[in-house]
Coordinates of C-alpha atoms and ligand atoms in Angstrom, one line a residue:
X9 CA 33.5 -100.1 96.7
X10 CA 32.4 -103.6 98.5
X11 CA 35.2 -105.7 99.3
X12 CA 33.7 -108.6 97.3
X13 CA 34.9 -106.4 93.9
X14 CA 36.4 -108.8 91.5
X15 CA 40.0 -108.1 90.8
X16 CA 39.4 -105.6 87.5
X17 CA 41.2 -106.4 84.5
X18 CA 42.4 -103.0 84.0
X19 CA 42.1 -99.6 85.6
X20 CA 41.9 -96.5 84.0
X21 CA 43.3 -93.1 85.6
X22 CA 41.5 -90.1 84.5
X23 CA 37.7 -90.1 82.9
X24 CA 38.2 -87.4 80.6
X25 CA 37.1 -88.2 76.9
X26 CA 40.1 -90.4 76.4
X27 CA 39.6 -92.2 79.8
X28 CA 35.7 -92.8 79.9
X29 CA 36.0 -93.8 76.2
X30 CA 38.8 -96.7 77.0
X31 CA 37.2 -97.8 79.9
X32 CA 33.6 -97.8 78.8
X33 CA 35.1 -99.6 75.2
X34 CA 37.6 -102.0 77.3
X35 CA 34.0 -103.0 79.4
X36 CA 32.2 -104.1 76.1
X37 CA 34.9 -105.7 74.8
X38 CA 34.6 -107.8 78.5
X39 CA 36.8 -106.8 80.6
X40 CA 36.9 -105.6 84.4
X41 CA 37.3 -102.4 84.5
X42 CA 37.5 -99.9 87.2
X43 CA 38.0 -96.0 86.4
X44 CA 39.5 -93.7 88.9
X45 CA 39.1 -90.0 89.1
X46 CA 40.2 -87.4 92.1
X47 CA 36.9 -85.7 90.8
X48 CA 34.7 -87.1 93.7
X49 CA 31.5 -84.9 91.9
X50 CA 32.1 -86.1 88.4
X51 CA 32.5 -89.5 89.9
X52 CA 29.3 -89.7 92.1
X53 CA 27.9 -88.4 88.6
X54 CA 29.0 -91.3 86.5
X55 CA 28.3 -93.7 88.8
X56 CA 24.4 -92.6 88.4
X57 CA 25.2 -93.1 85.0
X58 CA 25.6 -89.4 84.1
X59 CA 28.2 -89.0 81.1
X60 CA 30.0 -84.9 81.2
X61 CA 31.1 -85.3 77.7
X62 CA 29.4 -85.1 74.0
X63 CA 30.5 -88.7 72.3
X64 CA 28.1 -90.6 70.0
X65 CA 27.9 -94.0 72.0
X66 CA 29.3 -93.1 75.2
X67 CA 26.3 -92.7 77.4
X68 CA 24.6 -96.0 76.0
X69 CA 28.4 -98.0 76.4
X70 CA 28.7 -96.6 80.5
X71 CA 25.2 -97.9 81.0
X72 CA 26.1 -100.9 80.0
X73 CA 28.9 -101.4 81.8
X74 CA 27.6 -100.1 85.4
X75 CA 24.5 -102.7 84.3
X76 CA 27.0 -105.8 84.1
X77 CA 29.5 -104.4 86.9
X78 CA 32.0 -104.7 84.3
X79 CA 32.9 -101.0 85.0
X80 CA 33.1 -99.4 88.3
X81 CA 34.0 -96.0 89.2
X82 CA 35.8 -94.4 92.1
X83 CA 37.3 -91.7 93.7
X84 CA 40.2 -93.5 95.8
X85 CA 43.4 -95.0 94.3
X86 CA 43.0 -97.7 97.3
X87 CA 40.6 -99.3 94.9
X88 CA 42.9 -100.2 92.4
X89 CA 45.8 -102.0 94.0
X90 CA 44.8 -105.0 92.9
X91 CA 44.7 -104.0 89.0
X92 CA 47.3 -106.0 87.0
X93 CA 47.5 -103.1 84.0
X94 CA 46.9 -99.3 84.8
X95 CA 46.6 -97.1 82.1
X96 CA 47.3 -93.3 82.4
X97 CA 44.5 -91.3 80.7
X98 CA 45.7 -87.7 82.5
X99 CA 45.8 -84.3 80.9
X100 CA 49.0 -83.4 79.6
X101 CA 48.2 -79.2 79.4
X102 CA 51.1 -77.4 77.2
X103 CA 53.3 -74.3 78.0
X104 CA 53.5 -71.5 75.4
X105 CA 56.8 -72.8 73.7
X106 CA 55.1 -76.0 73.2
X107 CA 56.3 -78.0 76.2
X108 CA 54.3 -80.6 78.1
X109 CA 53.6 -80.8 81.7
X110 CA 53.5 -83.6 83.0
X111 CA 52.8 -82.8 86.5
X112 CA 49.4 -85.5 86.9
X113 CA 51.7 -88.0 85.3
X114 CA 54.3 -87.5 88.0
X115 CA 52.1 -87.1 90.5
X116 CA 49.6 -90.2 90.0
X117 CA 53.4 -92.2 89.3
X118 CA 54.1 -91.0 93.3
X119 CA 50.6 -92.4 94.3
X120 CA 51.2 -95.5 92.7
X121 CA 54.1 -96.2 93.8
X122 CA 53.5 -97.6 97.5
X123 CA 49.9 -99.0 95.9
X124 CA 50.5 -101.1 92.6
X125 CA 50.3 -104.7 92.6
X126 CA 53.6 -106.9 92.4
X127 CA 54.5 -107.1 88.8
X128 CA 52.2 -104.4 87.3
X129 CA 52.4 -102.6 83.9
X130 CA 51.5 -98.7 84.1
X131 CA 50.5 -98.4 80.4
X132 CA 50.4 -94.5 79.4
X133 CA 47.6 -93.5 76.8
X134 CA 47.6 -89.9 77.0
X135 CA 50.1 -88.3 74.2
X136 CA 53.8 -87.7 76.4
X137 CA 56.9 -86.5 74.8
X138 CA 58.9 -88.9 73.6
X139 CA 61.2 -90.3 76.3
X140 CA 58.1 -90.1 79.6
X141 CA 58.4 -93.8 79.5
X142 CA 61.9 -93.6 81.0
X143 CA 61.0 -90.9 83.7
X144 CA 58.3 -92.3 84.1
X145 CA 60.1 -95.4 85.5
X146 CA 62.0 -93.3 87.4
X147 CA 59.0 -91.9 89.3
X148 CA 57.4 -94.9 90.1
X149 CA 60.9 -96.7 91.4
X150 CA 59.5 -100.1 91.3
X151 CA 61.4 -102.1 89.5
X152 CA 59.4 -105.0 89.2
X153 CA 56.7 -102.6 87.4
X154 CA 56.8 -102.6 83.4
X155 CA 56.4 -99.3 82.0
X156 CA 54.7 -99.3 78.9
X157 CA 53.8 -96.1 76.1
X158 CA 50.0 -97.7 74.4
X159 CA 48.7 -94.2 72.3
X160 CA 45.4 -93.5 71.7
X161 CA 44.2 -92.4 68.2
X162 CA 41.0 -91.8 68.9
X163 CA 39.2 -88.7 67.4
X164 CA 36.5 -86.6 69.5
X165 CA 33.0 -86.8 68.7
X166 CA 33.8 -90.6 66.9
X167 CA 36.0 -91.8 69.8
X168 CA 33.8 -95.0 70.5
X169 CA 34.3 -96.4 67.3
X170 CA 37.8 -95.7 66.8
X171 CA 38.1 -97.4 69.8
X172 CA 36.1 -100.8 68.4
X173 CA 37.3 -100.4 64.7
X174 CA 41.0 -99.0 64.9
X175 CA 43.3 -98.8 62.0
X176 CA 46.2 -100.2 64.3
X177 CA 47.0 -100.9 67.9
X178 CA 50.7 -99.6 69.0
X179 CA 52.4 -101.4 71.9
X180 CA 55.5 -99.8 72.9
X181 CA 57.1 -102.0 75.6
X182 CA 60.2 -103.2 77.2
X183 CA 59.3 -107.0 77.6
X184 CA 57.4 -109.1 76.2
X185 CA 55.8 -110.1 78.9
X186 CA 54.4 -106.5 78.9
X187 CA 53.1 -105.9 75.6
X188 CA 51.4 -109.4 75.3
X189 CA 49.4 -108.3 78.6
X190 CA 47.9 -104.8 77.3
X191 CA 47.6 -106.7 73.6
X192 CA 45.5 -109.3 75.8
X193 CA 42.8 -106.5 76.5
X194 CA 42.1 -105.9 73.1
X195 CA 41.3 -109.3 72.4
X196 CA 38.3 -109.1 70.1
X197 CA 39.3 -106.1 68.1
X198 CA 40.1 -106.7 64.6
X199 CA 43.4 -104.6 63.8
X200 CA 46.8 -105.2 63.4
X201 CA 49.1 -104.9 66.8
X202 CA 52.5 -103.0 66.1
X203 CA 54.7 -103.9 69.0
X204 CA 57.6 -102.0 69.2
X205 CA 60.1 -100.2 71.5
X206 CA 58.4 -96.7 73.9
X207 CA 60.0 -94.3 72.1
X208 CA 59.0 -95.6 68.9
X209 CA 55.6 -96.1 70.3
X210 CA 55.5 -92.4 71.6
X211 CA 56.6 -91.0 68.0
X212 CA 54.2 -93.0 66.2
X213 CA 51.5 -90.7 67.8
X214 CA 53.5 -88.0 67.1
X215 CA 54.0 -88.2 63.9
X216 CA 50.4 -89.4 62.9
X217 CA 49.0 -86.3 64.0
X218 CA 52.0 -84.2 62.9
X219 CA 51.3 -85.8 59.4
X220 CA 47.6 -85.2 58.9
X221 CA 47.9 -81.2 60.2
X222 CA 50.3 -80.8 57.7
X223 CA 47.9 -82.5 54.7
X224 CA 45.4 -80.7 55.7
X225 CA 47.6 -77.5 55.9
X226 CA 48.5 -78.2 52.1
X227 CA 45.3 -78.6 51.3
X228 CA 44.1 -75.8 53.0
X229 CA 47.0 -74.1 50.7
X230 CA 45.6 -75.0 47.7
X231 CA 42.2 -73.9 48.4
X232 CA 44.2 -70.5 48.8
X233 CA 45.5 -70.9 45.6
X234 CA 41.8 -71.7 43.8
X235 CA 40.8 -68.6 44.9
X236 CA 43.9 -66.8 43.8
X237 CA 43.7 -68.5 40.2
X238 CA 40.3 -69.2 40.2
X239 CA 40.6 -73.6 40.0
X240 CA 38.0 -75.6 42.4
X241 CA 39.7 -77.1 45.0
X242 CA 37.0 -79.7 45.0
X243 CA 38.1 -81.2 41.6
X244 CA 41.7 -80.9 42.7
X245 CA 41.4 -82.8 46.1
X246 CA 39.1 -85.2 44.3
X247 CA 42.1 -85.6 41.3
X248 CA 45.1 -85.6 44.5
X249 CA 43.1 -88.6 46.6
X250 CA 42.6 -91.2 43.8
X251 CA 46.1 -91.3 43.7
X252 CA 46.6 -94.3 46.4
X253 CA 49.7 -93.1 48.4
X254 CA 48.2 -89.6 48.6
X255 CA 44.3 -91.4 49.6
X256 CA 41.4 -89.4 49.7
X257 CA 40.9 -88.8 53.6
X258 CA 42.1 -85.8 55.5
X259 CA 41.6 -83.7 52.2
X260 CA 38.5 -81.8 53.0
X261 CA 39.8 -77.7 53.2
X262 CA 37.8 -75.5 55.9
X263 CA 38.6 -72.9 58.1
X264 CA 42.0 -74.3 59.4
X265 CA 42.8 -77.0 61.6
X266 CA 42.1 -77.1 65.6
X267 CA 41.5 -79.1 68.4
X268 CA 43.0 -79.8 71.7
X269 CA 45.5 -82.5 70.0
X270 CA 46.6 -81.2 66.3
X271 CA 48.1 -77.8 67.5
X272 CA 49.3 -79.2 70.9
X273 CA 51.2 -81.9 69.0
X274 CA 52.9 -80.2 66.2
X275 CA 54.1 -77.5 68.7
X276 CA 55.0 -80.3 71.3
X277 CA 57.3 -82.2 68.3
X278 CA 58.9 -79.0 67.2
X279 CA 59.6 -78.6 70.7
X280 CA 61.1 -81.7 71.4
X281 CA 63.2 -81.9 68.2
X282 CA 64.5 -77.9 69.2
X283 CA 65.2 -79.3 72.8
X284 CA 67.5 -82.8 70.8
X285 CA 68.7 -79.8 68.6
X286 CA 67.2 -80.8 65.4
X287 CA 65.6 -78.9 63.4
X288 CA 61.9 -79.9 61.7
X289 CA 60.9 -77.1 59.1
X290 CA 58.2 -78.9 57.6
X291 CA 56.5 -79.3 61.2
X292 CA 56.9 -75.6 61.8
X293 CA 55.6 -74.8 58.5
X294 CA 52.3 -76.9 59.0
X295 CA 51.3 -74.5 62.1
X296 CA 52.8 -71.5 60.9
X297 CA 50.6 -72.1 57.4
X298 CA 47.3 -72.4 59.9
X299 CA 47.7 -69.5 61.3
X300 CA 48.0 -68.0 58.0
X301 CA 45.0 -69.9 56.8
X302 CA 42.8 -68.3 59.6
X303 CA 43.8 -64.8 58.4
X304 CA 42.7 -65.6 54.7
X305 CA 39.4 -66.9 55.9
X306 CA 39.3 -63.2 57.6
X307 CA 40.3 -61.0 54.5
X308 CA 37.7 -63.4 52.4
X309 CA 34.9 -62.3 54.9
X310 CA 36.3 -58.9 55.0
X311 CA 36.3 -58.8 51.2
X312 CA 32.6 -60.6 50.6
X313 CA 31.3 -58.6 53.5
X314 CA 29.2 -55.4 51.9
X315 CA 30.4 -53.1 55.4
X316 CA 33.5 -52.5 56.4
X317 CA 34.7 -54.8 59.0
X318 CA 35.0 -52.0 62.0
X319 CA 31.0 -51.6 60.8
X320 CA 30.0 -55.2 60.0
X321 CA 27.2 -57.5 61.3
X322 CA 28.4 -60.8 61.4
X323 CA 26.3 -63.9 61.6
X324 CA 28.7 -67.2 62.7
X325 CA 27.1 -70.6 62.4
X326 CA 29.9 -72.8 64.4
X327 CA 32.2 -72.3 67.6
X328 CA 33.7 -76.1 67.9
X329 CA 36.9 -77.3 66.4
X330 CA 34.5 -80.1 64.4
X331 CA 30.9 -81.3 64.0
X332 CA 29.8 -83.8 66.8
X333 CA 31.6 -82.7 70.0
X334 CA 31.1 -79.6 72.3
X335 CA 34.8 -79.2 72.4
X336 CA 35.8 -75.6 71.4
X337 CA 39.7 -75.9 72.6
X338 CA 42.0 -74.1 70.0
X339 CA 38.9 -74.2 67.4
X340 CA 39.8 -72.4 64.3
X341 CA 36.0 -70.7 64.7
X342 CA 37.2 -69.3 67.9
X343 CA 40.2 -68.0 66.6
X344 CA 38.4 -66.4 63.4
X345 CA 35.6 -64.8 65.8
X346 CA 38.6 -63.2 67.9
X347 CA 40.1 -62.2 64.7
X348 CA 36.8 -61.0 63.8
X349 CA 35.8 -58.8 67.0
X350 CA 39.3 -57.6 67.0
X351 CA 38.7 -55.9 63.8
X352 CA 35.2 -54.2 65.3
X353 CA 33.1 -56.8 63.9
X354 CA 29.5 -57.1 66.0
X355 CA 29.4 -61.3 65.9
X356 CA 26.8 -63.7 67.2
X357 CA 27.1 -67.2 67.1
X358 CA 24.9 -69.9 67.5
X359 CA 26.6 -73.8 67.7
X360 CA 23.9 -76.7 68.7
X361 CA 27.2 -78.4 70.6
X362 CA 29.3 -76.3 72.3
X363 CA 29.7 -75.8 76.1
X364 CA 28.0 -73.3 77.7
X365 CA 30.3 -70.2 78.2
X366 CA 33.3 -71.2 76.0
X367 CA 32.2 -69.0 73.6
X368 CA 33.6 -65.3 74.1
X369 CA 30.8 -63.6 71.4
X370 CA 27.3 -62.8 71.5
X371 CA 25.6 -66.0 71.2
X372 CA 22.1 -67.4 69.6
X373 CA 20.2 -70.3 71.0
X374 CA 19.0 -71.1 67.2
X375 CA 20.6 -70.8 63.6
X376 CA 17.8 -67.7 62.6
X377 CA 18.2 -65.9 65.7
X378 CA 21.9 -65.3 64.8
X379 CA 20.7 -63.9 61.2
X380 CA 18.3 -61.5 62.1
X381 CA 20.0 -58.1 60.3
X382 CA 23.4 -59.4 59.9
X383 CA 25.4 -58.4 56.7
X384 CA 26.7 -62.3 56.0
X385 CA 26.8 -65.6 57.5
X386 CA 30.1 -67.4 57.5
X387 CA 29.7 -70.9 58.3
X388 CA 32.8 -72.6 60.5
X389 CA 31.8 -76.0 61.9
X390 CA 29.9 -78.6 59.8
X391 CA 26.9 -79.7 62.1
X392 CA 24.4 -81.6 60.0
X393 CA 22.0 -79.1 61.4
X394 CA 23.5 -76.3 58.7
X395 CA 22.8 -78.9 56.0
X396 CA 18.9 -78.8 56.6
X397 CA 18.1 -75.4 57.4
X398 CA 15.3 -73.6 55.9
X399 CA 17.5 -71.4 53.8
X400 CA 14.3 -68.9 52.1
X401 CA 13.9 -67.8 56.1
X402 CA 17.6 -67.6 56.3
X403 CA 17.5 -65.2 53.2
X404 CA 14.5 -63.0 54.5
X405 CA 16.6 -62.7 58.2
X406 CA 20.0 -61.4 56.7
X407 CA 20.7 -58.0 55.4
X408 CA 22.8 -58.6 52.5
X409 CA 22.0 -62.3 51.0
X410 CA 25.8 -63.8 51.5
X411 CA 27.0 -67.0 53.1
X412 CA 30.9 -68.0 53.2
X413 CA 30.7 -71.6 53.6
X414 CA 34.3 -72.7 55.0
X415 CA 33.0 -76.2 55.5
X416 CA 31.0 -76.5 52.2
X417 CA 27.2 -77.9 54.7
X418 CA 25.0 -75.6 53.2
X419 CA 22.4 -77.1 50.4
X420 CA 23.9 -75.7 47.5
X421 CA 20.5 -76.3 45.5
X422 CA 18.3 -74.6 48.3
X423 CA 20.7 -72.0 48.6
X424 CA 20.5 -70.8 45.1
X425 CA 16.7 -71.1 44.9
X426 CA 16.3 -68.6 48.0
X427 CA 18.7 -66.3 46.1
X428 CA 21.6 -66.6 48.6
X429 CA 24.9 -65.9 47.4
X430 CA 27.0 -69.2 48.6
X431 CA 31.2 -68.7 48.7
X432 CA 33.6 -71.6 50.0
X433 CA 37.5 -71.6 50.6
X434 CA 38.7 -72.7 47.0
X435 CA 36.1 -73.1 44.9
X436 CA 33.7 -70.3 42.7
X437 CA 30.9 -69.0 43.9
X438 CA 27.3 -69.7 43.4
X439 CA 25.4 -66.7 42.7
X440 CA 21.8 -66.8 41.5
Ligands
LIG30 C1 43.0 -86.1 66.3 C2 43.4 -87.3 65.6 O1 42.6 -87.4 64.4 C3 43.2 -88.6 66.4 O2 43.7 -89.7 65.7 C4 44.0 -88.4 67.7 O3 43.8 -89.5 68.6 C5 43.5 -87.2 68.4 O4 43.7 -86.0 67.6 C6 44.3 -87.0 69.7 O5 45.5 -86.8 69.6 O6 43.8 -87.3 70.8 P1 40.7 -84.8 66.9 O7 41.5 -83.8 67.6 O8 39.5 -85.3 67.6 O9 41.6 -86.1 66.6 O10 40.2 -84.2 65.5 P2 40.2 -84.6 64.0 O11 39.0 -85.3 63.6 O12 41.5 -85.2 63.6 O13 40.2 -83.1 63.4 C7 41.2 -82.2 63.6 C8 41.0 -80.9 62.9 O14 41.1 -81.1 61.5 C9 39.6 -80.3 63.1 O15 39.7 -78.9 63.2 C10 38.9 -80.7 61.8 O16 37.8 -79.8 61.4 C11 40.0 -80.6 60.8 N1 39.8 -81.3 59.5 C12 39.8 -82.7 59.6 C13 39.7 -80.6 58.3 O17 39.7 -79.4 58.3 N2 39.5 -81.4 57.2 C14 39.5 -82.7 57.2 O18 39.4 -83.3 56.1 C15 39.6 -83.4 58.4

């Protein structure tokens, strides 16, 4: 770093995906913004430009803003003491019962403590249980420091724009003084600023999360109950989101739910409400209906399959939690694969995204390699790839001609005109 570095506006701890996204986004929108990471590899690797992470927009945004100088990286924390905001982008990894640790938090707070500027604000974006803004005051000991809880709600694979377009910014401080500075930095995004107190702040991102698992747990209910009774899901969640306080998003039924955030966090609030002795059975519910929902998804292949499982052939199309990142942390494809293998299934999987070596199966570099001979394909992320392959060579490669579609990608039309027989979660099956 020369010594002729302007003062940043902000600086960023962590460049994970929530870290590199804020600080590449807080760059466009302007500001100065250096980016710290003990990672002195990854950091030699950004500042070349050199982005670790699969987000649409990323690459182009930190190009930018090592172009313009409005984003700097670095290894040392001596870089930032003249930063006026710092914003806590650190992992947060959970314990089995659903705990946090908050061990990076605690110790960047004791780094930070003999470096911040008078009169700072340490701004924590990564999701914290509710009450870290308190200890987190009490790790820093600087009294003249405000402490102040600014969640992110920014999903992977589309995290640049949530960034620029967000449905709400939430500000959770102690002063005013405080929360007008971080608001400050958004300046030029459109979207309502909630201000409020930290602990509000910190359950707001709570219970977003908490809220949508447990839709999309309902849903993911109802498509049980299609298949039981025969309905089509697809009519029903169509009926359920024209109704306006229901809406139509979050309603699409798949394989279950995953990620590193939506199983973290409804484990992490059960947690905290079991540790204030209050009880949340709806919360519980949610994950204990995912698990169940990755079990169904089993007997349906177990049932559609034409071996026995202990015999069976699988072809798997999918290993991340979604379409459009390489993320494959508590995916719901990893956890039917296991569920799969564990049953003496012979799986290979081919995903276009995912990292190299997250995926504990036989893997294929293409979608048709993954075919050859198999008994079915079951489909578990929705990459726009599945949507435009050519299905009549998909047909010829399998041994049986079956497809279980948990994320409804395949071309229904082309499906039927290679004589495949397509199945989804919660809706009747096309057979030619
Ligand atoms: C989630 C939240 O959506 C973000 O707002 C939040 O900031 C982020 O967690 C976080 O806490 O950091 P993300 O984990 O990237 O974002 O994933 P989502 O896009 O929310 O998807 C979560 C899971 O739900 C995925 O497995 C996805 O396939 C599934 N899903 C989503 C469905 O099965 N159906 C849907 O209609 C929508």
């Amino acid at each position: 770093m020369k010594p002729s570095s302007p003062a940043p506006d902000v600086a960023i701890i962590g460049t994970g995906y929530v870290g590199l996204t804020t600080a590449a986004c807080f760059a466009h929108l302007g500001r100065d913004v250096i980016a710290v990471d003990i990672d002195t590899a990854k950091i030699a690797s950004l500042n070349r430009g050199r982005v670790p992470i699969l987000e649409a927009g990323l690459t182009a945004l930190v190009h930018d803003g090592l172009a313009t100088r409005r984003l700097r990286f670095t290894d040392s924390y001596a870089d930032i003491t003249d930063a006026p905001v710092v914003m806590l982008c650190l992992p947060t990894p959970h314990d089995p019962d659903g705990g946090l640790d908050l061990r990076f938090i605690e110790q960047a707070a004791a780094t930070l403590q003999r470096l911040l500027a008078a009169q700072a604000i340490v701004v924590t974006k990564s999701t914290v249980p509710v009450g870290t803004q308190a200890e987190l005051a009490g790790w820093l000991a600087r009294p003249d420091v405000d402490v102040v809880s600014n969640p992110e709600f920014l999903r992977e694979g589309t995290a640049v724009a949530d960034f620029l377009n967000p449905d709400r910014i939430v500000i959770g401080a102690g002063s005013r003084r405080a929360a007008r500075t971080v608001a400050d930095l958004y300046a030029g995004i459109d979207a309502p600023v909630h201000t409020t107190d930290p602990t509000s702040a910190e359950l707001i991102k709570y219970a977003a999360n908490t809220f949508l698992a447990t839709k999309l747990s309902f849903v993911n209910e109802m498509s049980r109950l299609c298949d039981r009774l025969g309905g089509d899901i697809t009519a029903v969640t169509a009926g359920l989101g024209s109704d306006h306080r229901i809406g139509d998003a979050f309603l699409q039924p798949g394989p279950g739910w995953g990620g590193s955030c939506f199983p973290k966090d409804t484990r992490g609030l059960a947690h905290l409400a079991r540790s204030a002795c209050e009880d949340l059975p709806v919360v519980e519910a949610a994950h204990a209906s995912n698990e169940r929902h990755l079990d169904h998804i089993v007997s349906t292949i177990t049932r559609l399959c034409p071996e026995p499982l202990a015999d069976a052939r699988l072809a798997v199309w999918g290993a991340t939690f979604k379409a459009g990142t390489d993320d494959t942390r508590d995916s719901p494809a990893l956890g039917i694969v296991d569920r799969l293998q564990r049953g003496g299934a012979t799986v290979t999987v081919h995903d276009p995204g995912a990292k190299p070596g997250t995926v504990p199966a036989s893997t294929a570099d293409d979608p048709y390699t993954a075919c050859v001979d198999a008994d079915m394909l079951v489909v578990l992320t929705e990459w726009a790839d599945f949507a435009v392959v050519d299905l009549d060579k998909v047909a010829d490669l399998l041994a049986s001609p079956i497809i279980y579609d948990t994320r409804s990608i395949v071309d229904r039309r082309q499906a039927a005109e290679a004589g495949l027989h397509l199945h989804w979660p919660g809706r009747p099956p096309l057979v030619p």
